[in-house]
PDB file of C-alpha atoms in Angstrom:
ATOM      1  CA  LEU A  28     -22.706 100.392  60.919  1.00 95.00           C
ATOM      2  CA  ARG A  29     -21.372 102.915  58.346  1.00 97.00           C
ATOM      3  CA  PHE A  30     -22.302 106.565  58.180  1.00 98.00           C
ATOM      4  CA  ASN A  31     -21.639 108.761  55.182  1.00 98.00           C
ATOM      5  CA  TRP A  32     -22.552 112.422  54.852  1.00 98.00           C
ATOM      6  CA  LEU A  33     -21.637 115.587  52.881  1.00 97.00           C
ATOM      7  CA  SER A  34     -20.536 118.876  54.591  1.00 97.00           C
ATOM      8  CA  PRO A  35     -19.385 122.150  53.440  1.00 97.00           C
ATOM      9  CA  SER A  36     -16.677 122.051  56.228  1.00 96.00           C
ATOM     10  CA  SER A  37     -13.273 120.659  55.474  1.00 97.00           C
ATOM     11  CA  LYS A  38     -12.819 119.811  59.219  1.00 97.00           C
ATOM     12  CA  LYS A  39     -12.973 116.098  60.126  1.00 96.00           C
ATOM     13  CA  GLY A  40     -16.420 115.159  61.429  1.00 97.00           C
ATOM     14  CA  GLN A  41     -17.848 112.825  64.053  1.00 98.00           C
ATOM     15  CA  VAL A  42     -20.864 110.705  64.636  1.00 98.00           C
ATOM     16  CA  ARG A  43     -22.368 111.212  68.217  1.00 98.00           C
ATOM     17  CA  LEU A  44     -24.370 108.156  69.323  1.00 98.00           C
ATOM     18  CA  THR A  45     -26.576 108.227  72.345  1.00 98.00           C
ATOM     19  CA  ASP A  46     -28.193 105.159  73.893  1.00 97.00           C
ATOM     20  CA  SER A  47     -31.823 106.101  74.395  1.00 97.00           C
ATOM     21  CA  SER A  48     -32.175 104.082  77.550  1.00 96.00           C
ATOM     22  CA  SER A  49     -28.924 104.960  79.480  1.00 96.00           C
ATOM     23  CA  GLY A  50     -28.125 108.367  77.951  1.00 96.00           C
ATOM     24  CA  GLU A  51     -24.607 107.209  77.370  1.00 96.00           C
ATOM     25  CA  THR A  52     -22.987 108.964  74.408  1.00 97.00           C
ATOM     26  CA  LYS A  53     -20.138 107.818  72.330  1.00 97.00           C
ATOM     27  CA  SER A  54     -18.243 109.626  69.566  1.00 98.00           C
ATOM     28  CA  PHE A  55     -16.748 108.160  66.360  1.00 98.00           C
ATOM     29  CA  ASP A  56     -14.325 110.044  64.262  1.00 98.00           C
ATOM     30  CA  SER A  57     -14.743 110.170  60.462  1.00 98.00           C
ATOM     31  CA  GLU A  58     -12.522 110.346  57.566  1.00 98.00           C
ATOM     32  CA  CYS A  59     -12.936 113.456  55.458  1.00 98.00           C
ATOM     33  CA  ALA A  60     -12.101 114.088  51.801  1.00 98.00           C
ATOM     34  CA  ALA A  61     -13.091 116.562  49.114  1.00 98.00           C
ATOM     35  CA  SER A  62     -16.074 115.434  47.104  1.00 98.00           C
ATOM     36  CA  GLU A  63     -15.325 114.509  43.532  1.00 97.00           C
ATOM     37  CA  THR A  64     -18.949 115.011  42.425  1.00 97.00           C
ATOM     38  CA  VAL A  65     -20.207 117.909  44.566  1.00 97.00           C
ATOM     39  CA  PRO A  66     -17.937 120.954  44.321  1.00 97.00           C
ATOM     40  CA  GLY A  67     -17.340 122.743  47.589  1.00 97.00           C
ATOM     41  CA  TYR A  68     -18.434 119.905  49.779  1.00 98.00           C
ATOM     42  CA  TYR A  69     -16.486 117.153  51.750  1.00 98.00           C
ATOM     43  CA  VAL A  70     -17.453 113.557  52.154  1.00 98.00           C
ATOM     44  CA  ASN A  71     -17.275 112.204  55.722  1.00 98.00           C
ATOM     45  CA  LYS A  72     -17.211 108.401  56.369  1.00 98.00           C
ATOM     46  CA  ALA A  73     -17.368 106.909  59.867  1.00 98.00           C
ATOM     47  CA  VAL A  74     -17.793 103.352  61.191  1.00 98.00           C
ATOM     48  CA  VAL A  75     -19.823 102.913  64.468  1.00 97.00           C
ATOM     49  CA  SER A  76     -19.200  99.815  66.443  1.00 95.00           C
ATOM     50  CA  ASP A  77     -20.112  98.047  69.689  1.00 92.00           C
ATOM     51  CA  LEU A  78     -23.860  98.579  69.335  1.00 95.00           C
ATOM     52  CA  THR A  79     -26.167  96.641  71.643  1.00 94.00           C
ATOM     53  CA  PRO A  80     -28.597  94.393  69.825  1.00 95.00           C
ATOM     54  CA  GLY A  81     -32.215  95.543  70.478  1.00 95.00           C
ATOM     55  CA  ALA A  82     -31.217  98.926  71.823  1.00 96.00           C
ATOM     56  CA  SER A  83     -32.504 102.263  70.567  1.00 97.00           C
ATOM     57  CA  TYR A  84     -30.085 105.126  69.629  1.00 98.00           C
ATOM     58  CA  THR A  85     -30.269 108.713  68.495  1.00 98.00           C
ATOM     59  CA  TYR A  86     -27.481 110.229  66.568  1.00 98.00           C
ATOM     60  CA  GLN A  87     -25.954 113.449  65.122  1.00 98.00           C
ATOM     61  CA  VAL A  88     -23.220 114.062  62.584  1.00 98.00           C
ATOM     62  CA  GLY A  89     -20.997 117.083  62.257  1.00 97.00           C
ATOM     63  CA  ASN A  90     -18.162 118.869  63.934  1.00 97.00           C
ATOM     64  CA  ASP A  91     -17.462 121.972  66.043  1.00 94.00           C
ATOM     65  CA  GLU A  92     -18.610 124.176  63.172  1.00 95.00           C
ATOM     66  CA  ALA A  93     -22.121 122.665  62.908  1.00 96.00           C
ATOM     67  CA  TRP A  94     -24.088 119.614  63.947  1.00 97.00           C
ATOM     68  CA  SER A  95     -27.061 117.917  62.295  1.00 97.00           C
ATOM     69  CA  PRO A  96     -30.381 117.558  63.934  1.00 98.00           C
ATOM     70  CA  GLU A  97     -30.754 114.591  66.264  1.00 97.00           C
ATOM     71  CA  TYR A  98     -32.075 111.523  64.402  1.00 98.00           C
ATOM     72  CA  SER A  99     -33.371 108.195  65.778  1.00 94.00           C
TER      73      SER A  99
END
């Protein structure tokens, strides 16, 4: 599963993925590069792997400077 998002931070981001049943959280690092189309923003791209079929997850994207709301 691929995640892409824009951020005003130049610091590399992460995806925090939490299994809704077990509460186990995994973090996945992103690649970060200056946006070519949105001045002042950075494009983060991360690949999340080892998901359990049929499981429900919540996730957040961000870094130590700021995190998104939690989504499901």
